[in-house]
Coordinates of N, CA, C and O and ligand atoms in Angstrom, one line a residue:
X450 N -6.4 -11.9 -10.5 CA -6.2 -12.3 -9.5 C -4.6 -12.6 -9.2 O -4.0 -12.1 -8.2
X451 N -4.2 -13.0 -10.1 CA -2.6 -13.2 -10.1 C -1.9 -11.8 -10.0 O -0.9 -11.7 -9.3
X452 N -2.2 -11.0 -10.6 CA -2.0 -9.4 -10.7 C -1.9 -8.9 -9.3 O -0.8 -8.3 -8.9
X453 N -3.0 -9.3 -8.6 CA -3.1 -8.8 -7.2 C -2.2 -9.2 -6.5 O -1.4 -8.6 -5.6
X454 N -1.9 -10.7 -6.5 CA -0.8 -11.1 -5.6 C 0.6 -10.7 -5.9 O 1.3 -10.6 -5.2
X455 N 0.9 -10.4 -7.2 CA 2.0 -10.0 -7.6 C 2.4 -8.8 -7.1 O 3.7 -8.3 -6.7
X456 N 1.7 -7.5 -7.0 CA 1.7 -6.3 -6.4 C 2.0 -6.4 -4.8 O 2.3 -5.3 -4.3
X457 N 1.5 -7.5 -4.2 CA 1.7 -7.3 -2.7 C 3.1 -7.4 -2.5 O 4.1 -7.9 -2.9
X458 N 3.2 -6.3 -1.5 CA 4.8 -6.4 -0.9 C 4.9 -6.1 0.5 O 4.1 -5.8 1.2
X459 N 5.9 -6.5 1.1 CA 6.2 -6.6 2.5 C 6.7 -4.9 2.7 O 7.0 -4.2 1.9
X460 N 6.8 -4.7 4.2 CA 7.3 -3.4 4.7 C 8.6 -2.9 4.1 O 8.7 -2.0 3.6
X461 N 9.5 -3.9 4.2 CA 10.8 -3.7 3.7 C 10.9 -3.2 2.1 O 11.5 -2.5 1.9
X462 N 10.2 -4.3 1.5 CA 10.0 -4.0 0.0 C 9.5 -2.4 -0.1 O 10.0 -1.9 -1.4
X463 N 8.7 -2.1 0.5 CA 7.9 -0.9 0.3 C 8.9 0.3 0.7 O 8.9 1.3 -0.2
X464 N 9.9 0.0 1.6 CA 10.8 1.1 1.7 C 11.4 1.4 0.3 O 12.0 2.3 0.3
X465 N 12.1 0.2 -0.3 CA 12.8 0.2 -1.4 C 11.8 0.8 -2.6 O 12.6 1.9 -3.1
X466 N 10.6 0.6 -2.5 CA 9.9 1.1 -3.6 C 9.7 2.7 -3.4 O 9.6 3.5 -4.3
X467 N 9.8 3.1 -2.2 CA 9.5 4.5 -1.9 C 10.6 5.5 -2.3 O 10.5 6.6 -2.9
X468 N 11.7 4.7 -2.3 CA 12.8 5.6 -2.6 C 12.7 5.5 -4.5 O 13.0 6.7 -5.1
X469 N 12.4 4.5 -5.1 CA 12.3 4.5 -6.5 C 11.3 5.5 -6.9 O 11.3 6.4 -7.9
X470 N 10.1 5.6 -6.4 CA 8.8 6.3 -6.8 C 9.4 7.6 -6.3 O 9.1 8.6 -7.2
X471 N 10.1 8.2 -5.5 CA 10.7 9.6 -5.2 C 11.7 9.9 -6.2 O 11.5 10.9 -6.8
X472 N 12.7 8.9 -6.7 CA 13.6 9.4 -7.6 C 13.1 9.3 -9.1 O 13.8 9.8 -10.0
X473 N 12.2 8.3 -9.5 CA 11.7 7.9 -10.7 C 12.4 6.7 -11.4 O 12.0 5.8 -11.5
X474 N 13.9 7.2 -11.4 CA 15.0 6.0 -11.8 C 16.0 6.0 -10.7 O 16.5 7.0 -10.4
X475 N 16.3 4.9 -10.5 CA 17.2 4.6 -9.4 C 18.1 3.6 -9.5 O 17.8 2.4 -10.1
X476 N 19.3 3.7 -9.1 CA 20.4 2.5 -9.1 C 20.2 1.9 -7.6 O 20.0 2.2 -6.9
X477 N 21.0 0.8 -7.7 CA 21.1 -0.1 -6.3 C 21.6 1.0 -5.2 O 21.2 0.9 -4.1
X478 N 22.8 1.7 -5.8 CA 23.4 2.5 -4.9 C 22.6 3.7 -4.3 O 22.5 3.9 -3.2
X479 N 21.7 4.2 -5.1 CA 20.8 5.4 -4.8 C 20.0 5.0 -3.7 O 19.4 5.4 -2.4
X480 N 19.5 3.4 -3.6 CA 18.4 2.7 -2.9 C 19.2 2.3 -1.4 O 18.7 2.9 -0.4
X481 N 20.6 1.9 -1.7 CA 21.3 1.8 -0.4 C 21.5 3.0 0.5 O 21.6 3.0 1.4
X482 N 22.0 4.2 -0.3 CA 22.3 5.3 0.1 C 21.0 5.9 1.2 O 21.5 6.2 2.3
X483 N 19.9 5.7 0.8 CA 18.6 6.4 1.6 C 18.4 5.2 2.6 O 18.4 5.6 3.9
X484 N 18.6 4.0 2.3 CA 18.1 2.8 3.4 C 19.1 2.5 4.4 O 18.9 2.0 5.4
X485 N 20.5 2.8 4.0 CA 21.4 2.6 4.7 C 21.2 3.5 6.2 O 21.5 3.2 7.4
X486 N 20.9 4.9 5.9 CA 20.7 5.9 7.0 C 19.5 5.3 7.7 O 19.4 5.4 8.9
X487 N 18.3 5.2 7.2 CA 17.2 5.0 7.7 C 16.9 3.6 8.5 O 16.4 3.5 9.6
X488 N 17.4 2.5 7.7 CA 17.1 1.4 8.2 C 18.4 0.5 8.6 O 18.3 -0.5 9.1
X489 N 19.4 1.1 8.4 CA 20.9 0.5 8.8 C 21.0 -0.8 7.9 O 21.5 -1.6 8.5
X490 N 20.5 -0.7 6.5 CA 20.7 -2.1 5.9 C 22.2 -1.8 5.2 O 22.8 -0.9 5.0
X491 N 22.8 -3.1 5.2 CA 23.9 -3.3 4.5 C 23.6 -3.4 2.9 O 22.4 -3.9 2.6
X492 N 24.3 -3.1 1.8 CA 24.0 -3.3 0.4 C 23.6 -4.5 0.0 O 22.5 -4.5 -0.7
X493 N 23.8 -5.7 0.5 CA 23.3 -7.0 0.3 C 21.9 -7.2 0.8 O 21.1 -7.7 0.0
X494 N 21.4 -6.5 1.9 CA 20.2 -6.5 2.3 C 19.3 -5.8 1.3 O 18.3 -6.4 0.8
X495 N 19.6 -4.5 1.0 CA 18.9 -3.9 0.1 C 18.9 -4.7 -1.1 O 17.7 -4.7 -2.1
X496 N 19.9 -5.1 -1.8 CA 20.0 -5.8 -3.0 C 18.9 -7.2 -2.9 O 18.1 -7.5 -4.1
X497 N 19.0 -7.8 -1.8 CA 17.9 -8.9 -1.7 C 16.6 -8.5 -2.0 O 15.7 -9.0 -2.7
X498 N 16.1 -7.3 -1.5 CA 14.8 -6.7 -1.6 C 14.5 -6.2 -3.0 O 13.3 -6.4 -3.5
X499 N 15.4 -5.7 -3.5 CA 15.4 -5.2 -5.0 C 15.1 -6.4 -6.0 O 14.2 -6.5 -6.7
X500 N 15.9 -7.7 -5.5 CA 15.9 -8.8 -6.3 C 14.2 -9.4 -6.3 O 13.7 -9.6 -7.4
X501 N 13.9 -9.2 -5.0 CA 12.4 -10.0 -4.8 C 11.4 -9.0 -5.7 O 10.4 -9.6 -6.3
X502 N 11.6 -7.8 -5.4 CA 10.7 -6.9 -6.2 C 10.5 -6.8 -7.7 O 9.6 -6.8 -8.4
X503 N 11.9 -7.2 -8.3 CA 11.9 -7.3 -9.8 C 11.2 -8.7 -10.2 O 10.3 -8.7 -11.0
X504 N 11.5 -9.9 -9.3 CA 10.7 -11.1 -9.5 C 9.4 -10.7 -9.5 O 8.5 -11.7 -10.2
X505 N 8.6 -10.1 -8.5 CA 7.2 -9.9 -8.5 C 6.8 -9.0 -9.6 O 5.7 -8.8 -9.6
X506 N 7.7 -8.4 -10.4 CA 7.1 -7.5 -11.3 C 7.0 -6.1 -11.0 O 6.2 -5.4 -11.7
X507 N 7.1 -5.8 -9.8 CA 6.8 -4.4 -9.1 C 8.1 -3.4 -9.4 O 7.6 -2.2 -10.0
X508 N 9.2 -4.0 -9.8 CA 10.6 -3.1 -10.1 C 10.7 -3.6 -11.5 O 10.9 -4.7 -11.6
X509 N 11.0 -2.4 -12.5 CA 11.6 -3.1 -13.6 C 13.1 -2.7 -13.7 O 13.5 -1.6 -13.2
X510 N 13.8 -3.6 -14.1 CA 15.3 -3.3 -14.2 C 15.9 -3.2 -15.7 O 15.6 -3.9 -16.4
X511 N 16.5 -2.2 -15.8 CA 17.0 -1.6 -17.3 C 18.5 -2.0 -17.2 O 19.1 -0.9 -16.5
X512 N 19.2 -2.7 -18.0 CA 20.9 -2.6 -17.8 C 21.2 -1.5 -18.4 O 20.9 -1.1 -19.4
X513 N 22.5 -0.9 -17.7 CA 23.1 0.2 -18.4 C 24.5 0.1 -18.0 O 24.9 0.3 -16.5
X514 N 25.5 -0.2 -18.7 CA 26.8 -0.6 -18.5 C 26.9 -1.8 -17.6 O 26.4 -2.9 -17.9
X515 N 27.4 -1.4 -16.4 CA 27.8 -2.8 -15.5 C 26.7 -2.7 -14.4 O 26.7 -3.2 -13.4
X516 N 25.6 -1.7 -14.5 CA 24.5 -1.7 -13.5 C 23.4 -1.8 -14.1 O 23.0 -1.7 -15.3
X517 N 22.3 -1.7 -13.2 CA 20.9 -1.6 -13.6 C 20.2 -0.3 -13.0 O 20.6 0.1 -12.0
X518 N 19.5 0.0 -14.0 CA 18.5 1.2 -13.6 C 17.2 0.8 -13.3 O 16.7 -0.1 -14.2
X519 N 16.8 1.2 -12.1 CA 15.4 0.5 -11.6 C 14.3 1.6 -11.8 O 14.7 2.8 -11.6
X520 N 13.0 1.3 -12.2 CA 12.1 2.1 -12.3 C 10.7 1.3 -11.7 O 10.7 0.3 -11.6
X521 N 9.7 1.9 -11.3 CA 8.6 1.3 -10.8 C 7.5 0.9 -11.9 O 7.4 1.8 -12.9
X522 N 6.9 -0.2 -11.8 CA 6.1 -0.8 -12.6 C 4.4 -0.3 -12.3 O 3.8 -0.3 -13.1
X523 N 4.5 0.0 -10.9 CA 3.2 0.5 -10.7 C 3.3 2.0 -9.8 O 4.5 2.3 -9.2
X524 N 2.4 2.8 -10.2 CA 2.5 4.0 -9.3 C 2.2 3.9 -7.9 O 1.7 2.8 -7.2
X525 N 3.0 4.9 -7.1 CA 2.9 4.9 -5.5 C 1.1 4.8 -5.3 O 0.6 4.3 -4.4
X526 N 0.6 5.7 -5.9 CA -1.0 6.1 -5.6 C -1.7 4.7 -5.8 O -2.4 4.4 -4.9
X527 N -1.5 3.9 -6.9 CA -2.2 2.7 -7.2 C -1.7 1.7 -6.2 O -2.6 0.9 -5.7
X528 N -0.7 1.6 -5.8 CA -0.2 0.6 -4.6 C -0.7 0.8 -3.2 O -1.1 0.0 -2.7
X529 N -0.9 2.2 -3.0 CA -1.4 2.6 -1.9 C -2.9 2.0 -1.8 O -3.5 1.5 -0.8
X530 N -3.7 2.6 -2.9 CA -5.1 2.0 -3.1 C -5.0 0.7 -2.9 O -6.2 0.3 -2.2
X531 N -4.6 -0.1 -3.5 CA -4.6 -1.6 -3.7 C -4.5 -2.2 -2.1 O -5.0 -3.1 -1.7
X532 N -3.4 -1.6 -1.5 CA -3.2 -2.1 -0.2 C -4.3 -1.8 0.8 O -4.7 -2.3 1.6
X533 N -5.0 -0.5 0.6 CA -6.2 -0.2 1.4 C -7.5 -0.9 1.2 O -8.2 -1.6 1.8
X534 N -7.6 -1.2 -0.2 CA -8.7 -2.2 -0.5 C -8.3 -3.6 -0.1 O -9.4 -4.3 0.5
X535 N -7.1 -4.2 -0.1 CA -7.0 -5.4 0.7 C -7.4 -5.4 2.1 O -7.9 -6.6 2.6
X536 N -6.9 -4.5 2.8 CA -7.2 -4.4 4.0 C -8.6 -4.5 4.7 O -8.9 -5.3 5.3
X537 N -9.4 -3.5 3.7 CA -10.9 -3.6 4.0 C -11.6 -4.9 3.4 O -12.8 -5.4 3.9
X538 N -10.8 -5.5 2.5 CA -11.5 -7.1 2.2 C -11.2 -7.9 3.5 O -11.9 -9.1 3.3
X539 N -10.3 -7.7 4.3 CA -9.9 -8.7 5.4 C -10.6 -8.6 6.5 O -10.4 -9.4 7.5
X540 N -11.4 -7.3 6.5 CA -12.2 -7.3 7.8 C -14.0 -7.3 7.5 O -14.2 -7.4 6.3
X541 N -14.7 -7.6 8.5 CA -16.0 -7.6 8.2 C -16.6 -6.2 7.8 O -16.3 -5.1 8.2
X542 N -17.6 -6.2 6.6 CA -18.0 -5.0 6.0 C -18.6 -4.3 6.9 O -18.7 -2.9 6.9
X543 N -19.2 -4.7 7.9 CA -19.9 -4.3 8.9 C -18.9 -3.0 9.9 O -19.2 -2.1 10.4
X544 N -17.5 -3.4 9.8 CA -16.9 -2.8 10.5 C -16.1 -1.6 9.7 O -15.5 -0.8 10.4
X545 N -16.4 -1.4 8.4 CA -15.6 -0.4 7.6 C -16.0 0.8 8.0 O -14.9 1.4 8.2
X546 N -17.2 1.3 8.4 CA -17.4 2.8 8.7 C -16.9 3.1 10.4 O -16.1 4.1 10.1
X547 N -16.8 2.1 11.2 CA -16.1 2.3 12.4 C -14.5 2.6 12.2 O -14.1 3.4 12.8
X548 N -14.2 1.8 11.3 CA -12.7 1.6 11.1 C -12.1 3.0 10.3 O -11.2 3.7 10.8
X549 N -13.0 3.3 9.4 CA -12.5 4.6 8.7 C -12.9 5.8 9.5 O -11.9 6.6 9.8
X550 N -13.8 5.6 10.4 CA -13.8 7.0 11.4 C -12.8 6.9 12.4 O -12.3 8.0 12.6
X551 N -12.3 5.8 12.8 CA -11.0 5.8 13.8 C -9.8 6.1 13.1 O -9.2 7.0 13.6
X552 N -9.7 5.9 11.7 CA -8.6 6.3 11.0 C -8.7 7.8 10.8 O -7.5 8.6 10.8
X553 N -9.9 8.3 10.5 CA -10.0 9.9 10.2 C -9.6 10.5 11.7 O -9.0 11.5 11.5
X554 N -10.2 10.2 12.7 CA -9.8 10.8 13.9 C -8.4 10.8 14.3 O -8.0 11.9 15.0
X555 N -7.6 9.9 13.8 CA -6.3 9.7 14.0 C -5.3 10.5 13.0 O -4.1 10.7 13.3
X556 N -6.0 11.0 11.9 CA -5.0 11.7 10.9 C -4.9 13.0 11.1 O -6.0 13.6 11.5
X557 N -4.0 13.7 10.6 CA -3.6 15.0 10.6 C -4.3 15.3 9.2 O -3.4 15.0 8.3
X558 N -5.2 16.4 9.0 CA -5.6 16.6 7.9 C -5.5 18.2 7.5 O -5.8 18.8 8.3
X559 N -5.5 18.4 6.2 CA -5.4 19.9 5.7 C -7.0 20.2 5.3 O -7.8 19.4 5.2
X560 N -7.0 21.6 5.4 CA -8.5 22.3 5.0 C -9.0 21.4 3.6 O -10.1 21.1 3.5
X561 N -7.8 21.2 2.7 CA -8.3 20.7 1.5 C -8.8 19.1 1.5 O -9.8 18.8 1.0
X562 N -8.1 18.7 2.5 CA -8.6 17.1 2.8 C -9.7 16.9 3.5 O -10.7 16.2 2.8
X563 N -10.1 18.0 4.2 CA -11.6 17.9 5.1 C -12.5 18.0 3.8 O -13.6 17.6 4.0
X564 N -12.1 19.1 3.0 CA -13.3 19.5 2.0 C -13.6 18.1 1.1 O -14.7 18.2 0.6
X565 N -12.4 17.5 0.7 CA -12.5 16.4 0.0 C -13.3 15.3 0.5 O -14.3 14.7 0.1
X566 N -12.9 14.9 2.0 CA -13.7 14.1 2.7 C -15.2 14.5 2.8 O -16.1 13.5 2.8
X567 N -15.5 15.7 3.1 CA -16.9 16.0 3.2 C -17.7 15.9 1.9 O -18.8 15.6 1.9
X568 N -17.1 16.2 0.6 CA -17.8 15.9 -0.6 C -18.1 14.4 -0.7 O -19.2 14.1 -1.4
X569 N -17.2 13.6 -0.4 CA -17.3 12.0 -0.3 C -18.4 11.7 0.4 O -19.6 10.8 0.3
X570 N -18.6 12.2 1.9 CA -19.4 12.0 2.8 C -20.9 12.3 2.3 O -22.0 11.7 2.5
X571 N -21.1 13.3 1.7 CA -22.2 14.1 1.0 C -22.8 13.0 0.2 O -24.1 12.7 0.1
X572 N -21.8 12.4 -0.7 CA -22.3 11.5 -1.6 C -23.0 10.4 -0.9 O -23.8 9.6 -1.3
X573 N -22.1 9.8 -0.1 CA -22.1 8.6 0.8 C -23.7 8.7 1.4 O -24.4 7.7 1.5
X574 N -23.8 10.0 1.9 CA -25.1 10.1 2.7 C -26.3 9.7 1.8 O -27.3 9.3 2.2
X575 N -26.2 10.3 0.4 CA -27.4 10.1 -0.4 C -27.4 8.5 -0.6 O -28.6 7.9 -1.2
X576 N -26.3 7.4 -0.6 CA -26.3 6.3 -1.2 C -26.3 5.3 0.2 O -26.1 4.2 -0.1
X577 N -26.5 5.9 1.3 CA -26.5 5.1 2.6 C -27.5 4.2 2.6 O -28.5 4.3 2.2
X578 N -27.1 2.7 3.0 CA -28.2 1.7 3.3 C -28.5 1.4 4.7 O -27.8 2.3 5.5
X579 N -29.8 0.9 4.8 CA -30.2 0.9 6.2 C -29.2 0.0 7.2 O -28.8 0.5 8.2
X580 N -28.7 -1.1 6.4 CA -27.6 -1.7 7.3 C -26.5 -2.4 6.3 O -27.0 -3.0 5.3
X581 N -25.4 -2.3 6.8 CA -24.4 -3.0 5.9 C -24.5 -4.6 5.9 O -24.5 -4.9 7.1
X582 N -24.5 -5.3 5.1 CA -24.3 -6.7 5.0 C -22.9 -7.0 5.4 O -22.0 -6.8 5.0
X583 N -23.0 -8.2 6.2 CA -21.9 -8.9 6.6 C -21.4 -9.8 5.6 O -22.3 -10.3 4.8
X584 N -20.2 -9.7 5.4 CA -19.5 -10.6 4.1 C -18.9 -11.9 4.8 O -17.8 -12.3 4.0
X585 N -18.9 -12.1 6.0 CA -18.2 -13.0 6.6 C -18.2 -14.5 6.5 O -19.8 -14.9 6.3
X586 N -17.2 -15.4 6.7 CA -17.8 -16.7 6.8 C -18.3 -17.1 8.3 O -17.6 -16.4 9.2
X587 N -19.3 -17.8 8.5 CA -19.7 -18.1 9.9 C -18.5 -18.7 10.8 O -17.7 -19.2 10.4
X588 N -18.1 -18.1 12.1 CA -17.2 -18.5 12.6 C -16.1 -17.4 12.7 O -15.2 -17.7 13.6
X589 N -16.3 -16.3 11.6 CA -15.1 -15.3 11.7 C -15.4 -14.0 12.2 O -14.6 -12.9 12.4
X590 N -16.7 -14.0 12.3 CA -17.2 -12.6 12.9 C -18.5 -13.1 13.7 O -19.4 -13.7 13.3
X591 N -18.6 -12.2 14.9 CA -20.1 -12.6 15.7 C -21.3 -11.9 15.3 O -22.3 -12.4 15.3
X592 N -21.3 -11.1 13.9 CA -22.7 -10.6 13.4 C -23.3 -11.8 12.5 O -24.3 -11.7 12.2
X593 N -22.4 -12.8 11.9 CA -23.2 -13.7 11.2 C -23.0 -15.1 12.0 O -24.0 -16.0 11.3
X594 N -23.1 -15.0 13.0 CA -23.3 -16.3 13.7 C -24.0 -15.8 15.2 O -23.7 -15.0 15.8
X595 N -25.3 -16.4 15.2 CA -26.2 -16.1 16.3 C -25.3 -16.4 17.7 O -24.8 -17.5 17.9
X596 N -25.3 -15.2 18.5 CA -24.7 -15.6 20.1 C -25.6 -16.3 20.9 O -26.7 -16.3 20.9
Ligands
ZN1586 ZN1 -19.3 -10.0 9.4

């Protein structure tokens, strides 16, 4: 449970991590150079987010001379998966199918992506249930409380 809390990051922190994931190893200057352009951040702003990420254990800091070399403690793929899982835990399980369909409809996909999705769907078809159970607390969704 604590580990899950630790990897939670804000949109600004994710901007920092995307630079680190791309470079592998990065100095604060590398991070500032990218985000100064994209987000108009001052070096102090970037350093604040870097500090928070280190504190959360998402970013590793290795001293080298008078600076630090930063690297990621978690992969981008794992982070995206965790974020998506967290989102689906926050909505009624009955809404998952509809939500995924909407996400699919809005996404630009390659032929390879479509094939991957089709394989997953074929599998899901075999395991499909009659009705998805609601996971909500009464009062937080209309399917668990009689109208
Ligand atoms: Zn529900």
